[in-house]
Tab-separated table of C-alpha atoms in Angstrom:
chain	number	residue	atom	x	y	z
A	20	MET	CA	0.000	0.000	0.000
A	21	ASN	CA	1.382	3.415	-0.951
A	22	TYR	CA	0.552	6.604	0.896
A	23	THR	CA	1.184	10.201	-0.015
A	24	ILE	CA	1.819	12.833	2.611
A	25	ASN	CA	0.922	16.357	1.601
A	26	VAL	CA	1.930	19.209	3.845
A	27	ILE	CA	-0.492	22.051	3.402
A	28	ASN	CA	0.393	25.505	4.631
A	29	ASP	CA	-2.969	27.054	3.903
A	30	ARG	CA	-5.848	28.290	6.050
A	31	SER	CA	-8.375	26.807	3.607
A	32	ILE	CA	-7.845	23.421	5.244
A	33	LEU	CA	-10.042	24.662	8.117
A	34	ALA	CA	-12.713	26.037	5.783
A	35	PRO	CA	-16.224	24.812	6.587
A	36	ASP	CA	-16.635	21.768	4.356
A	37	GLN	CA	-18.989	19.202	5.841
A	38	SER	CA	-18.016	16.627	3.239
A	39	GLN	CA	-14.398	16.502	4.375
A	40	HIS	CA	-13.780	13.860	7.022
A	41	SER	CA	-10.919	14.561	9.414
A	42	ALA	CA	-8.919	12.533	11.914
A	43	VAL	CA	-6.914	13.999	14.775
A	44	THR	CA	-4.170	12.069	16.538
A	45	GLY	CA	-3.390	13.348	20.007
A	46	ALA	CA	-7.046	14.325	20.343
A	47	ALA	CA	-6.965	13.907	24.135
A	48	GLY	CA	-4.168	16.457	24.465
A	49	HIS	CA	-4.573	20.194	24.929
A	50	VAL	CA	-4.039	21.241	21.302
A	51	GLY	CA	-5.736	18.141	19.905
A	52	ASN	CA	-8.995	18.567	21.793
A	53	VAL	CA	-9.176	22.242	20.836
A	54	LEU	CA	-8.810	21.265	17.164
A	55	VAL	CA	-11.418	18.492	17.482
A	56	ARG	CA	-13.941	20.897	18.993
A	57	GLU	CA	-13.223	23.508	16.293
A	58	LEU	CA	-13.635	21.002	13.461
A	59	GLU	CA	-16.868	19.780	15.034
A	60	ARG	CA	-18.091	23.373	15.409
A	61	ARG	CA	-17.453	23.854	11.684
A	62	GLY	CA	-19.578	20.822	10.879
A	63	ARG	CA	-16.765	18.445	9.984
A	64	PRO	CA	-17.089	14.752	10.848
A	65	VAL	CA	-14.086	13.980	13.081
A	66	ILE	CA	-12.342	10.820	14.185
A	67	ALA	CA	-10.532	11.534	17.449
A	68	VAL	CA	-7.645	9.102	17.863
A	69	VAL	CA	-7.159	8.642	21.597
A	70	PRO	CA	-4.787	6.274	23.424
A	71	PRO	CA	-6.564	3.408	25.206
A	72	ALA	CA	-5.802	4.729	28.721
A	73	GLU	CA	-6.711	8.398	28.062
A	74	THR	CA	-9.950	10.115	28.982
A	75	THR	CA	-12.202	11.438	26.230
A	76	ASP	CA	-13.775	14.256	28.255
A	77	GLY	CA	-12.511	17.004	25.950
A	78	VAL	CA	-13.454	15.344	22.673
A	79	ASP	CA	-16.928	13.911	23.228
A	80	GLY	CA	-19.510	15.375	20.898
A	81	PRO	CA	-22.195	14.468	18.385
A	82	GLY	CA	-19.906	14.879	15.369
A	83	VAL	CA	-16.942	13.073	16.937
A	84	ASN	CA	-16.154	9.382	16.664
A	85	VAL	CA	-13.558	8.327	19.257
A	86	PHE	CA	-11.141	5.694	17.966
A	87	ARG	CA	-8.906	4.164	20.632
A	88	ALA	CA	-5.441	3.372	19.342
A	89	ASP	CA	-1.773	3.846	20.074
A	90	VAL	CA	-0.122	5.964	17.363
A	91	ARG	CA	2.638	3.348	17.146
A	92	ASP	CA	0.074	0.711	16.083
A	93	TYR	CA	0.223	0.999	12.287
A	94	PRO	CA	-2.618	-1.456	11.491
A	95	ALA	CA	-4.919	0.387	13.910
A	96	LEU	CA	-4.103	3.729	12.291
A	97	VAL	CA	-4.812	2.305	8.830
A	98	ARG	CA	-8.272	1.324	10.119
A	99	ALA	CA	-8.784	4.721	11.762
A	100	PHE	CA	-7.807	6.655	8.641
A	101	SER	CA	-9.593	4.478	6.077
A	102	ASP	CA	-12.421	6.946	5.402
A	103	VAL	CA	-10.774	10.302	6.126
A	104	ASP	CA	-9.602	13.064	3.804
A	105	VAL	CA	-7.282	14.888	6.221
A	106	VAL	CA	-5.182	13.675	9.162
A	107	TYR	CA	-3.991	16.203	11.733
A	108	HIS	CA	-1.083	14.482	13.469
A	109	LEU	CA	-0.742	16.093	16.889
A	110	ALA	CA	0.214	13.045	18.961
A	111	GLY	CA	3.519	12.721	20.701
A	112	ILE	CA	5.184	10.108	22.825
A	113	VAL	CA	6.231	11.351	26.249
A	114	THR	CA	9.261	9.587	27.656
């Protein structure tokens, strides 16, 4: 399977487009949950990728589907991203 990564430096990526499905890694973090709520406010369907042990208090909402996965679990991420147009990768590993 081949994947293309496009880096977009453009504000239009946050334009209100209800047809564009988004996924956010690190959705349980401070920046991630703010982005999830903003995308939901703009009417975007959102998949919030949250580690199995994290709380989902900041990302629960009617337009948000919580997907529990570790960002190091490639097969899980392939499943999470299967129907999305944009992935916002905000997750980090704290050591």
